[in-house]
Backbone as a printed PyTorch tensor [residue, N CA C, xyz], in Angstrom:
tensor([[[113.6100, 115.1470,  99.7210],
         [112.2080, 115.0460,  99.3300],
         [112.0150, 115.6530,  97.9570]],

        [[111.4800, 114.8920,  97.0100],
         [111.2390, 115.4080,  95.6680],
         [109.8910, 116.1190,  95.5670]],

        [[109.8230, 117.1880,  94.7840],
         [108.5400, 117.9050,  94.6300],
         [108.4060, 118.2450,  93.1990]],

        [[107.1910, 117.9880,  92.6500],
         [106.8950, 118.2920,  91.2300],
         [105.6580, 119.1170,  91.2670]],

        [[105.5910, 120.2770,  90.6060],
         [104.4220, 121.0790,  90.4810],
         [104.2200, 121.4620,  89.0300]],

        [[102.8880, 121.4510,  88.6860],
         [102.5300, 121.7640,  87.2960],
         [101.1860, 122.4300,  87.2940]],

        [[101.0910, 123.4750,  86.4930],
         [ 99.8170, 124.1740,  86.2740],
         [ 99.5430, 124.1820,  84.7370]],

        [[ 98.4210, 123.7790,  84.3630],
         [ 98.1500, 123.6500,  82.9670],
         [ 96.6360, 123.7050,  82.6450]],

        [[ 96.3130, 123.8940,  81.3540],
         [ 94.8600, 123.9010,  80.9280],
         [ 94.6490, 122.5840,  80.0620]],

        [[ 93.7510, 121.7350,  80.4990],
         [ 93.4950, 120.4890,  79.7390],
         [ 92.9900, 120.7770,  78.3430]],

        [[ 93.3980, 119.9650,  77.3950],
         [ 92.9520, 120.1020,  76.0150],
         [ 91.7010, 119.2690,  75.8470]],

        [[ 90.5580, 119.8670,  75.5200],
         [ 89.2980, 119.1460,  75.4060],
         [ 89.2340, 118.1820,  74.2430]],

        [[ 90.1580, 118.2630,  73.2790],
         [ 90.1520, 117.4350,  72.1710],
         [ 90.8630, 116.0630,  72.4150]],

        [[ 91.4960, 115.9730,  73.5960],
         [ 92.2350, 114.7370,  73.9570],
         [ 91.4560, 113.9990,  75.0540]],

        [[ 91.0560, 112.8000,  74.7020],
         [ 90.2120, 111.9280,  75.6230],
         [ 91.0710, 111.1300,  76.5680]],

        [[ 92.3420, 110.8670,  76.2090],
         [ 93.2500, 110.0300,  77.0610],
         [ 93.6520, 110.8340,  78.3120]],

        [[ 94.0350, 110.0570,  79.3590],
         [ 94.4900, 110.7540,  80.5350],
         [ 95.8760, 111.4050,  80.3040]],

        [[ 96.1240, 112.4560,  81.0260],
         [ 97.4940, 113.0680,  81.0360],
         [ 98.3760, 112.1540,  81.8950]],

        [[ 99.6110, 111.9290,  81.3850],
         [100.5470, 111.0970,  82.1490],
         [101.8000, 111.8350,  82.5140]],

        [[102.3090, 111.6660,  83.6650],
         [103.5170, 112.2690,  84.1570],
         [104.4310, 111.2420,  84.6220]],

        [[105.6790, 111.1240,  84.1460],
         [106.6540, 110.1250,  84.5730],
         [107.2930, 110.6300,  85.8920]],

        [[107.2210, 109.8170,  86.9460],
         [107.8000, 110.1180,  88.2520],
         [108.8110, 109.0420,  88.5390]],

        [[110.1490, 109.3710,  88.2890],
         [111.1650, 108.3330,  88.3370],
         [111.2820, 107.7340,  89.8060]],

        [[111.4700, 106.5060,  89.8550],
         [111.6170, 105.7860,  91.0900],
         [112.7420, 106.3400,  91.9580]],

        [[113.7700, 106.7330,  91.2860],
         [114.9510, 107.3390,  91.9920],
         [114.5190, 108.4790,  92.9620]],

        [[113.5700, 109.2500,  92.5120],
         [113.1530, 110.4710,  93.2820],
         [111.7950, 110.2290,  94.0610]],

        [[111.0170, 109.3020,  93.6200],
         [109.6940, 109.0040,  94.1680],
         [109.5130, 107.5680,  94.6070]],

        [[110.6250, 106.8800,  94.9010],
         [110.6000, 105.4630,  95.1800],
         [109.9550, 105.1380,  96.5080]],

        [[109.7890, 106.0150,  97.4120],
         [109.2070, 105.6330,  98.7190],
         [107.6900, 106.0100,  98.8320]],

        [[107.0820, 106.1800,  97.6160],
         [105.7380, 106.5070,  97.5970],
         [105.5410, 107.9780,  97.2300]],

        [[104.2730, 108.3520,  96.9000],
         [103.9530, 109.7120,  96.5780],
         [102.7580, 110.1710,  97.3010]],

        [[102.6850, 111.5210,  97.3620],
         [101.4760, 112.2280,  97.8860],
         [101.1190, 113.1240,  96.7480]],

        [[ 99.8030, 113.0990,  96.3560],
         [ 99.3590, 113.9070,  95.2430],
         [ 98.2560, 114.8730,  95.6550]],

        [[ 98.3250, 116.1530,  95.2620],
         [ 97.2520, 117.0740,  95.4020],
         [ 96.8710, 117.5700,  93.9960]],

        [[ 95.6150, 117.3790,  93.6870],
         [ 95.0800, 117.7130,  92.3690],
         [ 93.9220, 118.6930,  92.5130]],

        [[ 93.9140, 119.8230,  91.8330],
         [ 92.8330, 120.8160,  92.0800],
         [ 91.4960, 120.3970,  91.5940]],

        [[ 91.4350, 119.5150,  90.6050],
         [ 90.1750, 118.9510,  90.1540],
         [ 90.3970, 117.7170,  89.3290]],

        [[ 89.5320, 116.6670,  89.4470],
         [ 89.7480, 115.5020,  88.6660],
         [ 90.1670, 114.2900,  89.6080]],

        [[ 90.6570, 113.2710,  88.9020],
         [ 91.0650, 112.0630,  89.6250],
         [ 92.4280, 111.6750,  89.1790]],

        [[ 93.1610, 110.8680,  89.9910],
         [ 94.5230, 110.4080,  89.6250],
         [ 94.6850, 108.9700,  90.0450]],

        [[ 95.6450, 108.3510,  89.3690],
         [ 96.1170, 107.0230,  89.8270],
         [ 97.6240, 106.9350,  89.5190]],

        [[ 98.3140, 106.1250,  90.2660],
         [ 99.7420, 105.9220,  90.1300],
         [100.0650, 104.4880,  89.9050]],

        [[100.9090, 104.1710,  88.9170],
         [101.4200, 102.8680,  88.6600],
         [102.8830, 102.8040,  88.9820]],

        [[103.2800, 102.2670,  90.1240],
         [104.6560, 102.2460,  90.5440],
         [105.5840, 101.5500,  89.5790]],

        [[105.0890, 100.4600,  89.0030],
         [105.9750,  99.6840,  88.1020],
         [106.3020, 100.5070,  86.8470]],

        [[105.3150, 101.1440,  86.2960],
         [105.5560, 102.0030,  85.1470],
         [106.0770, 103.4130,  85.5120]],

        [[105.9940, 103.7290,  86.7600],
         [106.4340, 105.0380,  87.2890],
         [105.6390, 106.1610,  86.6750]],

        [[104.2470, 105.8980,  86.4640],
         [103.4230, 106.8500,  85.8320],
         [102.3090, 107.3960,  86.6980]],

        [[102.1350, 108.6620,  86.7820],
         [100.9980, 109.2690,  87.4260],
         [100.0500, 109.6610,  86.3190]],

        [[ 98.8080, 109.1120,  86.3660],
         [ 97.7960, 109.3980,  85.3210],
         [ 96.7860, 110.3460,  85.9100]],

        [[ 96.3800, 111.3580,  85.1430],
         [ 95.3950, 112.3530,  85.5660],
         [ 94.2130, 112.3080,  84.6190]],

        [[ 93.0270, 112.2610,  85.1490],
         [ 91.8060, 112.4090,  84.3810],
         [ 91.1400, 113.7330,  84.8550]],

        [[ 91.0610, 114.6650,  83.8680],
         [ 90.6290, 116.0230,  84.2050],
         [ 89.4320, 116.5100,  83.4100]],

        [[ 88.6800, 117.4110,  83.9430],
         [ 87.5970, 118.0560,  83.1790],
         [ 88.2430, 119.1270,  82.3530]],

        [[ 87.6730, 119.4080,  81.2510],
         [ 88.1510, 120.5010,  80.3780],
         [ 87.8230, 121.8750,  80.9820]],

        [[ 88.4390, 122.8610,  80.4550],
         [ 88.0760, 124.1900,  80.8250],
         [ 89.2530, 124.8970,  81.5670]],

        [[ 88.9690, 125.2180,  82.8070],
         [ 89.9010, 126.0610,  83.5630],
         [ 91.2780, 125.4060,  83.7980]],

        [[ 92.1680, 126.2500,  84.0900],
         [ 93.5390, 125.7190,  84.3870],
         [ 93.4530, 124.8610,  85.6000]],

        [[ 94.3310, 123.8390,  85.6430],
         [ 94.3760, 122.9160,  86.8020],
         [ 95.8180, 122.8740,  87.2820]],

        [[ 95.9810, 122.4340,  88.5130],
         [ 97.2700, 122.2480,  89.0510],
         [ 97.4360, 120.9130,  89.7110]],

        [[ 98.6200, 120.3720,  89.6540],
         [ 98.9250, 119.1140,  90.2900],
         [100.2850, 119.3340,  91.0290]],

        [[100.3740, 118.6630,  92.1990],
         [101.6110, 118.6690,  92.9700],
         [101.8430, 117.2880,  93.4460]],

        [[103.0450, 116.7360,  93.1680],
         [103.3980, 115.3950,  93.6360],
         [104.6670, 115.5000,  94.4880]],

        [[104.6400, 114.9260,  95.6630],
         [105.7620, 114.9300,  96.5230],
         [106.0900, 113.5190,  96.9380]],

        [[107.3920, 113.2030,  97.0390],
         [107.7470, 111.8470,  97.3890],
         [109.1390, 111.8540,  97.9690]],

        [[109.4170, 110.6420,  98.5860],
         [110.7260, 110.4590,  99.2250],
         [111.7360, 109.7660,  98.2400]],

        [[112.9470, 110.2330,  98.2930],
         [114.0490, 109.6170,  97.4680],
         [114.3890, 108.2720,  98.0920]],

        [[114.9090, 107.3880,  97.2050],
         [115.4050, 106.0720,  97.6700],
         [116.9020, 106.1510,  97.9460]],

        [[117.4960, 107.3050,  97.7920],
         [118.9400, 107.4480,  98.0140],
         [119.2720, 107.2690,  99.4790]]])
């Protein structure tokens, strides 16, 4: 089982969503996402997790998934 954790502070000068590459090799059986604040979407073909966050306080994201091995 793959696990990705990140804690960060969003940059208020950037309007675009934050993107995290989640390789199919490690997350090919789907993902579970926990986000402290904001919204997320996942594009399996692009292997991208997109986060839309509010500025200010530090945020955390955790993505877990099953390997295709």
